[in-house]
Amino acid sequence: IAGITQAPTSQILAAGRRMTLRCTQDMRHNAMYWYRQDLGLGLRLIHYSNTAGTTGKGEVPDGYSVSRANTDDFPLTLASAVPSQTSVYFCASSESSGEANEQFFGPGTRLTVL
Amino acid sequence: GQNIDQPTEMTATEGAIVQINCTYQTSGFNGLFWYQQHAGEAPTFLSYNVLDGLEEKGRFSSFLSRSKGYSYLLLKELQMKDSASYLCAVKGGDYKLSFGAGTTVTVRA
């Protein structure tokens, strides 16, 4: 398949638990991103990676960590989940972080923290 | 930080035209994107503007005025399938995308 896959599709998690959201792309894109989408707030950037082996913080990085061991995979980890992390999480990728490069989005993971 | 404003909701009739405005204040500018997002789905790319003027792509057009910090997305010959949220996003000086909260367009028969 071509594009971006995310897993799981949805998850209900107890507060305090550790959780990793998976993201894989097969387009050989250099740049990858994690966003959260909350009602009335739009998409907010959590972390990004311009190329394999590098990561950076976005607008709302606290409570989240990422790694980019290879080009295809960009997992997002919640070390100790809190209810405010209830959201829809989208992974995205682009050929590079340059001007005209559109971002392609995965189908999203709906996470509920109780 | 970045500030991107767009109306929350718009309603229009099938076959009509709707214009979604977006104003922005950002640190640096490297282009403006419009995305479409149907309920429960991922955003999909519609258009990109980096120079002033109008970009036309079928029934959809996007306009940019950098001096005014203003863009609009024009949807012509509206169809029921155009009912969705439309997201305005600006790539700032740091090459990161900042999104507006989105405009939900409802197309009525």
XYZ file of C-alpha atoms in Angstrom:
223
model
C 0.000 0.000 0.000
C 1.087 3.554 -0.599
C 0.708 6.196 2.058
C 0.749 6.424 5.812
C -0.620 3.924 8.292
C -1.287 4.473 11.975
C -2.013 2.018 14.750
C -4.084 1.569 16.727
C -7.207 3.116 15.185
C -8.560 3.881 18.623
C -7.597 3.179 22.211
C -8.989 3.699 25.680
C -6.210 4.052 28.223
C -6.076 4.369 31.999
C -4.321 7.448 33.320
C -0.725 6.777 34.251
C -0.230 4.059 31.630
C 2.434 4.202 28.944
C 1.289 4.142 25.326
C 3.028 4.182 21.950
C 1.204 5.283 18.823
C 2.709 3.831 15.673
C 3.162 5.557 12.321
C 4.666 4.096 9.156
C 4.998 5.621 5.688
C 6.145 3.970 2.486
C 6.678 7.074 0.363
C 10.336 7.497 1.410
C 9.511 10.950 2.719
C 12.247 12.643 4.701
C 10.031 14.676 7.047
C 7.438 13.323 9.465
C 5.154 14.998 11.983
C 2.792 14.273 14.851
C -0.260 16.467 15.450
C -3.130 16.378 17.883
C -6.558 17.652 16.893
C -8.984 18.935 19.502
C -12.399 20.486 18.920
C -12.133 24.225 18.377
C -8.343 24.239 18.442
C -7.385 22.763 15.119
C -4.279 20.709 14.498
C -1.324 21.399 16.789
C 2.191 20.123 16.149
C 3.604 17.890 18.886
C 6.957 16.751 17.474
C 8.560 16.555 14.075
C 11.503 14.949 12.304
C 13.139 16.528 9.262
C 15.141 13.403 8.481
C 15.926 10.007 9.975
C 17.970 10.337 13.151
C 16.745 13.853 14.024
C 13.698 15.086 15.935
C 12.401 18.435 17.147
C 9.750 19.872 19.438
C 6.595 21.426 18.113
C 3.999 23.633 19.767
C 2.771 21.142 22.412
C 5.562 18.619 23.151
C 5.159 18.171 26.915
C 4.261 14.616 27.945
C 5.246 13.161 24.561
C 8.426 11.740 23.072
C 9.369 10.513 19.604
C 12.152 8.649 17.865
C 13.153 8.333 14.213
C 15.413 5.321 13.854
C 14.709 4.941 10.131
C 12.959 6.747 7.274
C 9.667 4.864 7.466
C 8.720 4.808 11.154
C 7.955 7.619 13.589
C 6.411 6.358 16.857
C 4.917 8.718 19.432
C 5.113 7.701 23.097
C 3.077 8.953 26.026
C 5.200 8.034 29.054
C 2.422 8.451 31.618
C -0.923 9.327 30.050
C -3.154 12.049 31.524
C -6.813 12.851 30.673
C -5.799 16.087 28.884
C -4.069 13.909 26.289
C -7.456 12.643 25.138
C -7.465 13.665 21.485
C -7.250 12.502 17.890
C -3.628 12.056 16.847
C -2.545 12.418 13.236
C 0.804 11.438 11.799
C 1.889 13.180 8.590
C 4.816 13.117 6.212
C 6.233 15.269 3.442
C 9.028 14.869 0.929
C 10.980 17.486 2.851
C 10.200 20.363 5.200
C 10.661 22.900 2.366
C 8.185 25.511 1.196
C 5.905 23.847 -1.314
C 5.935 20.337 0.071
C 2.436 19.294 1.052
C 1.950 17.055 4.037
C 0.166 13.723 3.681
C -1.826 12.610 6.701
C -2.469 9.188 8.162
C -6.001 8.086 9.160
C -5.541 9.102 12.798
C -5.660 7.442 16.213
C -8.500 8.332 18.565
C -7.138 8.161 22.119
C -9.220 8.407 25.277
C -7.437 8.657 28.635
C -9.628 7.947 31.654
C 3.544 32.691 17.900
C 1.229 32.252 14.978
C -2.327 33.529 14.744
C -4.637 32.155 12.069
C -8.326 33.063 11.955
C -11.132 31.604 9.895
C -14.902 31.460 10.424
C -16.201 28.528 12.435
C -19.141 27.577 10.234
C -20.718 28.369 6.871
C -23.835 27.026 5.185
C -24.615 27.153 1.475
C -26.959 25.615 -1.054
C -26.037 22.941 -3.578
C -24.821 24.563 -6.796
C -23.898 27.836 -5.097
C -20.505 29.426 -4.400
C -18.913 29.765 -0.969
C -15.847 31.810 -0.009
C -13.901 30.874 3.126
C -11.655 33.651 4.402
C -8.450 33.190 6.363
C -6.362 35.911 7.977
C -2.984 35.269 9.504
C -0.169 36.841 11.483
C 2.968 34.728 11.488
C 6.680 34.964 12.119
C 7.943 34.654 8.564
C 6.037 33.203 5.644
C 6.796 30.232 3.409
C 3.404 29.550 1.916
C -0.248 28.976 2.733
C -2.063 25.671 2.369
C -5.715 24.699 2.320
C -6.795 21.227 3.413
C -10.185 19.506 3.317
C -11.217 17.214 6.152
C -14.380 15.122 6.102
C -15.773 14.124 9.492
C -13.790 11.284 11.033
C -11.176 11.317 8.285
C -7.677 12.657 7.689
C -7.038 16.095 6.167
C -6.285 16.030 2.432
C -4.366 18.675 0.500
C -6.350 21.116 -1.671
C -4.092 24.013 -2.606
C -0.870 25.907 -2.004
C -0.123 29.625 -2.483
C 3.205 31.331 -1.939
C 2.897 34.266 -4.363
C 0.098 36.835 -4.450
C -2.791 35.992 -6.698
C -5.289 33.328 -7.578
C -4.615 29.619 -8.070
C -7.413 27.723 -9.787
C -7.898 23.982 -9.623
C -11.197 22.806 -11.044
C -14.096 23.918 -8.844
C -11.707 25.146 -6.147
C -9.644 28.350 -6.228
C -7.372 29.867 -3.630
C -6.238 33.487 -3.359
C -3.380 35.027 -1.426
C -2.431 38.578 -0.461
C 0.791 38.526 1.534
C 0.715 42.249 2.301
C -2.746 41.896 3.865
C -2.061 38.536 5.560
C -5.175 37.232 3.848
C -6.282 34.248 1.837
C -9.567 32.800 0.696
C -10.723 29.455 -0.636
C -13.506 29.630 -3.211
C -15.691 26.598 -3.758
C -17.844 26.788 -6.892
C -20.801 24.657 -8.030
C -21.149 23.232 -4.557
C -21.941 19.542 -4.234
C -23.197 17.621 -1.222
C -19.821 15.868 -0.983
C -18.184 19.267 -0.343
C -19.692 19.266 3.170
C -16.503 19.121 5.259
C -14.121 21.180 7.339
C -11.653 23.373 5.470
C -8.363 24.064 7.203
C -6.162 27.076 6.501
C -2.497 26.439 7.356
C 0.507 28.740 7.124
C 4.123 27.632 6.852
C 6.069 30.122 8.933
C 9.680 31.178 8.925
C 10.620 27.964 10.770
C 9.000 25.873 7.977
C 6.433 24.466 10.429
C 2.734 24.420 9.547
C 0.358 26.288 11.840
C -3.321 25.491 11.357
C -6.442 27.521 11.885
C -9.280 25.864 13.796
C -11.086 25.076 10.546
C -14.332 26.145 8.871
C -17.163 23.622 8.753
C -19.104 23.986 5.507
C -22.558 22.451 5.301
C -24.103 22.098 1.851
C -27.896 21.953 1.799
C -30.004 20.479 -0.983
